[in-house]
Short mmCIF file of C-alpha atoms and ligand atoms in Angstrom, two decimals:
data_model
loop_
_atom_site.label_atom_id
_atom_site.label_comp_id
_atom_site.label_asym_id
_atom_site.label_seq_id
_atom_site.Cartn_x
_atom_site.Cartn_y
_atom_site.Cartn_z
CA MET A 55 -18.27 -27.34 9.33
CA LEU A 56 -17.46 -28.01 5.67
CA GLU A 57 -19.57 -30.89 4.43
CA ILE A 58 -19.01 -32.52 1.06
CA ARG A 59 -21.86 -34.96 0.39
CA ASP A 60 -21.93 -37.63 -2.30
CA LEU A 61 -20.02 -35.51 -4.83
CA THR A 62 -19.75 -37.03 -8.31
CA VAL A 63 -17.95 -35.48 -11.29
CA PHE A 64 -17.86 -36.80 -14.83
CA TYR A 65 -15.44 -35.84 -17.58
CA GLY A 66 -17.39 -37.13 -20.57
CA LEU A 67 -18.33 -40.69 -19.67
CA HIS A 68 -15.54 -41.06 -17.13
CA ALA A 69 -16.40 -40.54 -13.46
CA ALA A 70 -13.36 -38.73 -12.01
CA ILE A 71 -14.91 -38.87 -8.50
CA ARG A 72 -17.92 -40.87 -7.42
CA ASN A 73 -20.10 -40.28 -4.34
CA VAL A 74 -17.33 -38.69 -2.29
CA SER A 75 -18.41 -37.54 1.18
CA LEU A 76 -16.11 -35.77 3.59
CA GLN A 77 -16.37 -33.38 6.52
CA VAL A 78 -13.89 -30.88 7.90
CA ALA A 79 -14.50 -29.14 11.22
CA PRO A 80 -13.25 -25.62 11.99
CA GLY A 81 -9.64 -25.87 13.16
CA GLU A 82 -9.24 -29.41 11.87
CA ILE A 83 -6.69 -30.64 9.32
CA VAL A 84 -7.93 -33.44 7.06
CA VAL A 85 -5.77 -35.03 4.37
CA VAL A 86 -6.94 -36.92 1.29
CA LEU A 87 -4.21 -39.19 -0.03
CA GLY A 88 -4.27 -40.55 -3.54
CA ALA A 89 -2.09 -41.55 -6.45
CA ASN A 90 -1.80 -39.62 -9.72
CA GLY A 91 -5.19 -39.42 -11.40
CA ALA A 92 -7.12 -40.63 -8.34
CA GLY A 93 -9.36 -37.55 -8.54
CA LYS A 94 -7.83 -35.36 -5.81
CA SER A 95 -7.74 -32.13 -7.83
CA THR A 96 -11.23 -32.83 -9.15
CA LEU A 97 -12.57 -33.17 -5.61
CA LEU A 98 -11.20 -29.77 -4.59
CA ARG A 99 -12.15 -28.06 -7.84
CA ALA A 100 -15.71 -29.39 -7.65
CA THR A 101 -16.02 -28.23 -4.03
CA MET A 102 -15.08 -24.70 -5.18
CA GLY A 103 -17.40 -24.74 -8.20
CA MET A 104 -14.51 -24.73 -10.67
CA VAL A 105 -15.82 -27.91 -12.26
CA ARG A 106 -19.50 -28.73 -12.23
CA PRO A 107 -20.50 -31.77 -10.19
CA ALA A 108 -23.07 -34.10 -11.76
CA SER A 109 -24.56 -34.67 -8.31
CA GLY A 110 -23.86 -34.12 -4.63
CA HIS A 111 -23.85 -31.19 -2.21
CA VAL A 112 -21.43 -28.75 -0.60
CA LEU A 113 -22.47 -27.19 2.71
CA LEU A 114 -20.65 -24.57 4.76
CA ASP A 115 -21.86 -24.24 8.35
CA GLY A 116 -25.22 -25.61 7.23
CA LEU A 117 -25.49 -23.14 4.34
CA ASP A 118 -26.03 -25.02 1.08
CA LEU A 119 -23.49 -23.80 -1.50
CA THR A 120 -24.52 -26.39 -4.06
CA SER A 121 -26.37 -23.98 -6.36
CA LEU A 122 -23.29 -21.67 -6.48
CA VAL A 123 -21.06 -24.69 -7.09
CA ARG A 124 -23.27 -26.06 -9.86
CA ARG A 125 -23.29 -22.66 -11.60
CA ASN A 126 -19.47 -22.32 -11.38
CA LEU A 127 -19.79 -19.17 -9.23
CA THR A 128 -16.41 -19.69 -7.60
CA ALA A 129 -15.92 -16.04 -6.59
CA GLN A 130 -19.13 -16.27 -4.56
CA VAL A 131 -17.96 -19.52 -2.99
CA VAL A 132 -14.82 -17.61 -1.90
CA GLU A 133 -17.06 -14.83 -0.50
CA GLN A 134 -18.70 -17.49 1.65
CA GLY A 135 -15.36 -18.57 3.10
CA LEU A 136 -13.79 -21.33 1.01
CA VAL A 137 -10.50 -20.82 -0.78
CA LEU A 138 -8.32 -23.12 -2.90
CA VAL A 139 -4.58 -23.04 -3.41
CA PRO A 140 -4.33 -24.88 -6.74
CA GLU A 141 -1.58 -27.29 -7.66
CA ARG A 142 1.47 -25.21 -8.61
CA GLY A 143 -0.61 -22.06 -9.33
CA GLY A 144 -2.45 -19.57 -7.18
CA THR A 145 -0.19 -16.57 -7.80
CA PHE A 146 0.18 -13.80 -10.36
CA THR A 147 3.77 -14.35 -11.44
CA ASP A 148 4.17 -10.90 -13.05
CA LEU A 149 3.16 -9.14 -9.84
CA THR A 150 5.14 -8.60 -6.64
CA VAL A 151 4.62 -10.41 -3.34
CA ARG A 152 2.88 -7.34 -1.96
CA GLU A 153 0.52 -7.06 -4.94
CA ASN A 154 -0.31 -10.77 -4.80
CA LEU A 155 -1.22 -10.62 -1.13
CA LEU A 156 -3.32 -7.47 -1.49
CA LEU A 157 -5.24 -9.06 -4.38
CA GLY A 158 -6.07 -12.00 -2.13
CA ALA A 159 -8.14 -9.75 0.12
CA PHE A 160 -10.96 -9.34 -2.41
CA PRO A 161 -13.93 -10.78 -0.46
CA ARG A 162 -15.94 -8.14 1.36
CA ARG A 163 -15.31 -9.84 4.74
CA ALA A 164 -11.57 -9.77 4.12
CA ARG A 165 -11.19 -6.10 3.14
CA ALA A 166 -12.04 -4.82 6.60
CA ARG A 167 -9.46 -7.16 8.17
CA GLU A 168 -6.72 -6.70 5.59
CA GLN A 169 -4.06 -5.42 8.01
CA GLU A 170 -4.64 -8.17 10.56
CA LEU A 171 -4.73 -10.88 7.86
CA MET A 172 -1.52 -9.53 6.34
CA GLU A 173 0.25 -9.62 9.70
CA PHE A 174 -0.88 -13.19 10.30
CA ALA A 175 0.25 -14.37 6.85
CA LEU A 176 3.64 -12.67 7.23
CA SER A 177 4.10 -14.12 10.73
CA LEU A 178 3.77 -17.58 9.13
CA PHE A 179 6.12 -16.75 6.25
CA PRO A 180 8.59 -14.07 7.42
CA ARG A 181 10.64 -14.75 4.28
CA LEU A 182 7.96 -12.96 2.27
CA LYS A 183 8.70 -9.72 4.13
CA GLU A 184 12.25 -9.87 2.79
CA ARG A 185 10.89 -10.45 -0.73
CA TRP A 186 8.11 -7.87 -0.46
CA ASN A 187 8.73 -6.10 -3.78
CA GLN A 188 10.08 -9.07 -5.72
CA ARG A 189 8.17 -10.35 -8.73
CA VAL A 190 6.74 -13.74 -7.81
CA GLY A 191 7.77 -15.34 -11.12
CA THR A 192 11.43 -14.84 -10.15
CA MET A 193 11.10 -16.62 -6.79
CA SER A 194 11.98 -20.23 -5.93
CA GLY A 195 9.32 -22.94 -6.06
CA GLY A 196 9.08 -23.08 -2.27
CA GLU A 197 8.74 -19.30 -1.97
CA GLN A 198 6.03 -19.28 -4.63
CA ARG A 199 4.06 -21.86 -2.60
CA MET A 200 4.37 -19.54 0.42
CA VAL A 201 2.96 -16.65 -1.61
CA ALA A 202 0.06 -18.82 -2.82
CA VAL A 203 -0.86 -19.92 0.72
CA ALA A 204 -0.43 -16.38 2.11
CA ARG A 205 -2.58 -14.96 -0.67
CA ALA A 206 -5.32 -17.50 0.10
CA LEU A 207 -5.19 -16.52 3.78
CA LEU A 208 -5.76 -12.86 2.85
CA SER A 209 -9.25 -13.87 1.69
CA ALA A 210 -10.14 -14.59 5.36
CA PRO A 211 -11.14 -18.18 4.66
CA ARG A 212 -13.08 -20.34 7.03
CA PHE A 213 -11.79 -23.39 5.16
CA LEU A 214 -8.53 -23.60 3.23
CA LEU A 215 -8.24 -26.20 0.44
CA LEU A 216 -4.72 -27.12 -0.64
CA ASP A 217 -3.92 -29.11 -3.79
CA GLU A 218 -0.59 -30.91 -3.36
CA PRO A 219 1.28 -27.92 -1.95
CA THR A 220 4.52 -29.90 -1.56
CA LEU A 221 4.66 -31.05 -5.19
CA GLY A 222 8.15 -30.53 -6.60
CA LEU A 223 9.60 -29.21 -3.33
CA ALA A 224 12.71 -30.64 -1.69
CA PRO A 225 11.78 -32.60 1.47
CA VAL A 226 13.06 -29.92 3.84
CA LEU A 227 11.00 -27.21 2.11
CA ALA A 228 7.92 -29.46 1.96
CA LYS A 229 8.22 -30.02 5.71
CA GLN A 230 8.59 -26.29 6.40
CA LEU A 231 5.51 -25.53 4.34
CA LEU A 232 3.27 -28.12 6.00
CA ARG A 233 4.51 -27.02 9.43
CA VAL A 234 2.45 -23.81 9.15
CA LEU A 235 -0.82 -25.74 8.79
CA PRO A 236 -1.32 -26.34 12.54
CA GLN A 237 -0.83 -22.59 13.11
CA ILE A 238 -3.50 -21.86 10.50
CA ALA A 239 -5.84 -24.43 12.08
CA ALA A 240 -5.21 -22.87 15.50
CA GLU A 241 -6.98 -19.75 14.17
CA GLY A 242 -10.13 -21.88 13.70
CA ILE A 243 -9.62 -22.35 9.96
CA GLY A 244 -10.39 -25.88 8.71
CA VAL A 245 -7.79 -27.28 6.33
CA LEU A 246 -8.50 -29.82 3.59
CA LEU A 247 -5.25 -31.00 2.08
CA VAL A 248 -4.79 -33.38 -0.85
CA GLU A 249 -1.37 -34.93 -1.04
CA GLN A 250 0.70 -37.76 -2.37
CA ASN A 251 3.21 -37.19 0.41
CA ALA A 252 1.72 -39.38 3.15
CA HIS A 253 4.69 -39.14 5.53
CA LEU A 254 4.52 -35.39 5.91
CA SER A 255 0.80 -34.87 5.61
CA LEU A 256 -0.23 -37.57 8.11
CA ALA A 257 2.18 -35.97 10.58
CA VAL A 258 0.17 -32.72 10.62
CA ALA A 259 -3.38 -33.98 9.94
CA GLN A 260 -5.82 -35.26 12.52
CA ARG A 261 -7.84 -37.33 10.07
CA GLY A 262 -7.47 -38.63 6.58
CA ALA A 263 -8.86 -40.74 3.80
CA VAL A 264 -7.57 -42.43 0.69
CA LEU A 265 -9.01 -41.59 -2.72
CA SER A 266 -8.61 -44.50 -5.11
CA ASN A 267 -9.98 -44.41 -8.66
CA GLY A 268 -12.37 -41.62 -7.69
CA GLU A 269 -13.78 -43.28 -4.59
CA LEU A 270 -12.96 -42.56 -0.95
CA VAL A 271 -11.72 -45.59 0.92
CA HIS A 272 -10.02 -46.02 4.32
CA ALA A 273 -11.34 -42.93 6.12
CA ALA A 274 -9.73 -42.93 9.59
CA SER A 275 -7.66 -40.97 12.07
CA ALA A 276 -4.20 -39.98 10.84
CA ALA A 277 -2.66 -42.34 13.40
CA GLU A 278 -4.73 -45.28 12.15
CA LEU A 279 -3.87 -44.49 8.54
CA ARG A 280 -0.17 -44.43 9.39
CA ASP A 281 -0.54 -48.00 10.71
CA ASP A 282 -2.84 -49.25 7.94
CA PRO A 283 -1.00 -51.91 5.91
CA VAL A 284 -2.61 -50.80 2.63
CA VAL A 285 -1.65 -47.17 3.20
CA ARG A 286 1.82 -48.16 4.34
CA ALA A 287 2.40 -50.23 1.23
CA ALA A 288 0.95 -47.69 -1.20
CA TYR A 289 1.97 -44.35 0.29
CA LEU A 290 4.62 -44.85 2.93
CA GLY A 291 6.91 -47.17 1.02
CA THR A 292 6.90 -49.81 3.76
CA GLN A 293 5.18 -53.16 4.25
P1 ATP B 306 -2.65 -35.74 -9.91
O1 ATP B 306 -2.10 -36.17 -8.60
O2 ATP B 306 -1.92 -36.39 -11.07
O3 ATP B 306 -2.86 -34.27 -10.06
P2 ATP B 306 -5.44 -36.14 -9.20
O4 ATP B 306 -5.64 -37.19 -8.16
O5 ATP B 306 -5.47 -34.74 -8.78
O6 ATP B 306 -4.12 -36.45 -10.02
P3 ATP B 306 -7.43 -35.41 -11.15
O7 ATP B 306 -6.57 -34.35 -11.74
O8 ATP B 306 -8.59 -35.03 -10.36
O9 ATP B 306 -6.56 -36.43 -10.31
O10 ATP B 306 -7.91 -36.35 -12.36
C1 ATP B 306 -8.76 -37.47 -12.17
C2 ATP B 306 -9.03 -38.12 -13.53
O11 ATP B 306 -9.81 -37.25 -14.35
C3 ATP B 306 -7.78 -38.44 -14.33
O12 ATP B 306 -8.01 -39.66 -15.02
C4 ATP B 306 -7.68 -37.27 -15.29
O13 ATP B 306 -7.01 -37.66 -16.47
C5 ATP B 306 -9.12 -36.94 -15.54
N1 ATP B 306 -9.33 -35.50 -15.83
C6 ATP B 306 -8.94 -34.47 -15.04
N2 ATP B 306 -9.32 -33.28 -15.57
C7 ATP B 306 -9.95 -33.58 -16.74
C8 ATP B 306 -10.57 -32.79 -17.75
N3 ATP B 306 -10.64 -31.46 -17.69
N4 ATP B 306 -11.11 -33.46 -18.82
C9 ATP B 306 -11.07 -34.79 -18.90
N5 ATP B 306 -10.52 -35.58 -17.98
C10 ATP B 306 -9.95 -35.00 -16.91
#
């Protein structure tokens, strides 16, 4: 279980997130919806120790990662089994697909399982096999997202954090990308997704919540959120 408890992050005097609590079970897909600037990236970055929370805790299967998080020891957080696919980034654009994926397998746990992890990632994204020796910087936006997710999977995560993976993708490509999430969850990996695209993300998630001005509101099942009038008005473009 990934447990985020009462996480608060300040940038100067501004609280980007305030007392955010959230749990993700192994094999579960949870989406956090929120508008631009709501604090979605900050939530994921603070969970990984990439920004320092002012207060709060991060626990992974009962193990308290808070001291790693507060000291910005992100590589050690990855060793423990969390990985983040950042918004737009998460690849080395000068390197090939093959090199990117191999570099993903840096945690000790992952190295022993490299072959198996590689086969799993390529089964999700067979296109990457065709582009094996292509430099990632020359690939389309959708293909680059595939590389970023595949690379994260090579780290043998127990929980995969995704920051707006569909940003800038045409609807058909966004749908294709999110369609792999249930297959990832079926391996027992918990998925925490932040998105502005409520239509697509609520279709694959079991649970969700809305982040508004740094605070979590409307935590519910994905089905309930789809029917919630506030969510419908703000994120689904309907009344
Ligand atoms: P988007 O969907 O636009 O990426 P978001 O929901 O991911 O937005 P964050 O990027 O977490 O939101 O930003 C939350 C707030 O914190 C915003 O007001 C943003 O301007 C501010 N912020 C983010 N990073 C920093 C930073 N390094 N220094 C100062 N303020 C920041």
